[in-house]
Amino acid sequence: MTEWLASLEPHWFWLSVGVALGVVEMLAPGFFLMWLGVAAIIVGLIAWVLPISIPLQVALFAVISVLTVYAGKRFLKDNPIQSEDPALNDRGARLTGEVVTVIEAIADGRGRVKVGDSEWNARGADAPAGAKVRVTGAEGAVLKVEPVV
């Protein structure tokens, strides 16, 4: 079973590993394996052109992997990925501006409000049960509210 692996040219091994890491990155994105795949492809191309030993190829892969991961991290720091909906996973932020109903009177700045089919803790100006309030922000799972004028 390992005969085909022993007969495989080293550059084909590195190129295959690079492509496989690229495919794994597409299946389970994390933006890390891609840089290791790039390093493997670079080592594969170098091994194809230059007759270098296997230990040197492994060392080269280690060095190039560190460089590509660093370069990728630096690139993302300088060019962050902008989301079309930055509040996508921040439900409190998504609720900002919504008018909700007080279900447990807000007294001493604390109460509960109904948002859709769920209930949230709320902080804000005192308001009786049944009053309408507007969400002005969120701190964790507590909505900040103000009376609707």
PDB file of N, CA and C in Angstrom, residues 31-42 60-75:
ATOM      1  N   PHE A  31      -9.437  30.374   7.856  1.00  0.00           N
ATOM      2  CA  PHE A  31      -8.446  31.290   7.295  1.00  0.00           C
ATOM      3  C   PHE A  31      -7.055  31.025   7.845  1.00  0.00           C
ATOM      4  N   PHE A  32      -6.764  29.782   8.208  1.00  0.00           N
ATOM      5  CA  PHE A  32      -5.438  29.419   8.688  1.00  0.00           C
ATOM      6  C   PHE A  32      -4.798  28.371   7.794  1.00  0.00           C
ATOM      7  N   LEU A  33      -5.554  27.320   7.479  1.00  0.00           N
ATOM      8  CA  LEU A  33      -5.008  26.229   6.670  1.00  0.00           C
ATOM      9  C   LEU A  33      -4.621  26.700   5.275  1.00  0.00           C
ATOM     10  N   MET A  34      -5.273  27.756   4.815  1.00  0.00           N
ATOM     11  CA  MET A  34      -4.954  28.289   3.495  1.00  0.00           C
ATOM     12  C   MET A  34      -3.476  28.687   3.420  1.00  0.00           C
ATOM     13  N   TRP A  35      -2.967  29.302   4.481  1.00  0.00           N
ATOM     14  CA  TRP A  35      -1.580  29.761   4.469  1.00  0.00           C
ATOM     15  C   TRP A  35      -0.613  28.581   4.521  1.00  0.00           C
ATOM     16  N   LEU A  36      -0.981  27.531   5.223  1.00  0.00           N
ATOM     17  CA  LEU A  36      -0.146  26.327   5.217  1.00  0.00           C
ATOM     18  C   LEU A  36      -0.176  25.679   3.838  1.00  0.00           C
ATOM     19  N   GLY A  37      -1.326  25.725   3.176  1.00  0.00           N
ATOM     20  CA  GLY A  37      -1.434  25.203   1.819  1.00  0.00           C
ATOM     21  C   GLY A  37      -0.565  25.982   0.844  1.00  0.00           C
ATOM     22  N   VAL A  38      -0.560  27.291   0.998  1.00  0.00           N
ATOM     23  CA  VAL A  38       0.307  28.136   0.149  1.00  0.00           C
ATOM     24  C   VAL A  38       1.769  27.768   0.389  1.00  0.00           C
ATOM     25  N   ALA A  39       2.140  27.567   1.641  1.00  0.00           N
ATOM     26  CA  ALA A  39       3.526  27.186   1.953  1.00  0.00           C
ATOM     27  C   ALA A  39       3.876  25.839   1.318  1.00  0.00           C
ATOM     28  N   ALA A  40       2.948  24.878   1.381  1.00  0.00           N
ATOM     29  CA  ALA A  40       3.205  23.560   0.792  1.00  0.00           C
ATOM     30  C   ALA A  40       3.361  23.669  -0.725  1.00  0.00           C
ATOM     31  N   ILE A  41       2.542  24.487  -1.351  1.00  0.00           N
ATOM     32  CA  ILE A  41       2.652  24.658  -2.807  1.00  0.00           C
ATOM     33  C   ILE A  41       3.974  25.321  -3.171  1.00  0.00           C
ATOM     34  N   ILE A  42       4.398  26.314  -2.396  1.00  0.00           N
ATOM     35  CA  ILE A  42       5.693  26.962  -2.657  1.00  0.00           C
ATOM     36  C   ILE A  42       6.828  25.952  -2.526  1.00  0.00           C
ATOM     37  N   LEU A  60      12.150  23.900   5.070  1.00  0.00           N
ATOM     38  CA  LEU A  60      11.678  24.994   4.236  1.00  0.00           C
ATOM     39  C   LEU A  60      10.174  25.194   4.426  1.00  0.00           C
ATOM     40  N   PHE A  61       9.436  24.097   4.502  1.00  0.00           N
ATOM     41  CA  PHE A  61       7.995  24.190   4.741  1.00  0.00           C
ATOM     42  C   PHE A  61       7.711  24.864   6.076  1.00  0.00           C
ATOM     43  N   ALA A  62       8.460  24.506   7.116  1.00  0.00           N
ATOM     44  CA  ALA A  62       8.253  25.102   8.436  1.00  0.00           C
ATOM     45  C   ALA A  62       8.495  26.609   8.392  1.00  0.00           C
ATOM     46  N   VAL A  63       9.586  27.016   7.765  1.00  0.00           N
ATOM     47  CA  VAL A  63       9.919  28.440   7.687  1.00  0.00           C
ATOM     48  C   VAL A  63       8.888  29.194   6.849  1.00  0.00           C
ATOM     49  N   ILE A  64       8.556  28.654   5.692  1.00  0.00           N
ATOM     50  CA  ILE A  64       7.592  29.335   4.810  1.00  0.00           C
ATOM     51  C   ILE A  64       6.204  29.356   5.451  1.00  0.00           C
ATOM     52  N   SER A  65       5.852  28.326   6.199  1.00  0.00           N
ATOM     53  CA  SER A  65       4.559  28.311   6.897  1.00  0.00           C
ATOM     54  C   SER A  65       4.467  29.465   7.886  1.00  0.00           C
ATOM     55  N   VAL A  66       5.523  29.654   8.665  1.00  0.00           N
ATOM     56  CA  VAL A  66       5.526  30.757   9.635  1.00  0.00           C
ATOM     57  C   VAL A  66       5.405  32.088   8.901  1.00  0.00           C
ATOM     58  N   LEU A  67       6.142  32.238   7.809  1.00  0.00           N
ATOM     59  CA  LEU A  67       6.099  33.493   7.044  1.00  0.00           C
ATOM     60  C   LEU A  67       4.728  33.744   6.419  1.00  0.00           C
ATOM     61  N   THR A  68       4.117  32.709   5.840  1.00  0.00           N
ATOM     62  CA  THR A  68       2.811  32.916   5.193  1.00  0.00           C
ATOM     63  C   THR A  68       1.715  33.170   6.226  1.00  0.00           C
ATOM     64  N   VAL A  69       1.763  32.475   7.361  1.00  0.00           N
ATOM     65  CA  VAL A  69       0.761  32.733   8.406  1.00  0.00           C
ATOM     66  C   VAL A  69       0.923  34.158   8.930  1.00  0.00           C
ATOM     67  N   TYR A  70       2.153  34.589   9.160  1.00  0.00           N
ATOM     68  CA  TYR A  70       2.399  35.956   9.620  1.00  0.00           C
ATOM     69  C   TYR A  70       1.924  36.971   8.580  1.00  0.00           C
ATOM     70  N   ALA A  71       2.249  36.724   7.321  1.00  0.00           N
ATOM     71  CA  ALA A  71       1.841  37.647   6.255  1.00  0.00           C
ATOM     72  C   ALA A  71       0.315  37.696   6.139  1.00  0.00           C
ATOM     73  N   GLY A  72      -0.341  36.549   6.264  1.00  0.00           N
ATOM     74  CA  GLY A  72      -1.802  36.517   6.202  1.00  0.00           C
ATOM     75  C   GLY A  72      -2.428  37.257   7.361  1.00  0.00           C
ATOM     76  N   LYS A  73      -1.873  37.064   8.560  1.00  0.00           N
ATOM     77  CA  LYS A  73      -2.386  37.758   9.743  1.00  0.00           C
ATOM     78  C   LYS A  73      -2.180  39.263   9.594  1.00  0.00           C
ATOM     79  N   ARG A  74      -1.039  39.640   9.114  1.00  0.00           N
ATOM     80  CA  ARG A  74      -0.742  41.073   8.898  1.00  0.00           C
ATOM     81  C   ARG A  74      -1.671  41.673   7.849  1.00  0.00           C
ATOM     82  N   PHE A  75      -1.908  40.923   6.772  1.00  0.00           N
ATOM     83  CA  PHE A  75      -2.801  41.387   5.713  1.00  0.00           C
ATOM     84  C   PHE A  75      -4.210  41.625   6.259  1.00  0.00           C
TER      85      PHE A  75
END
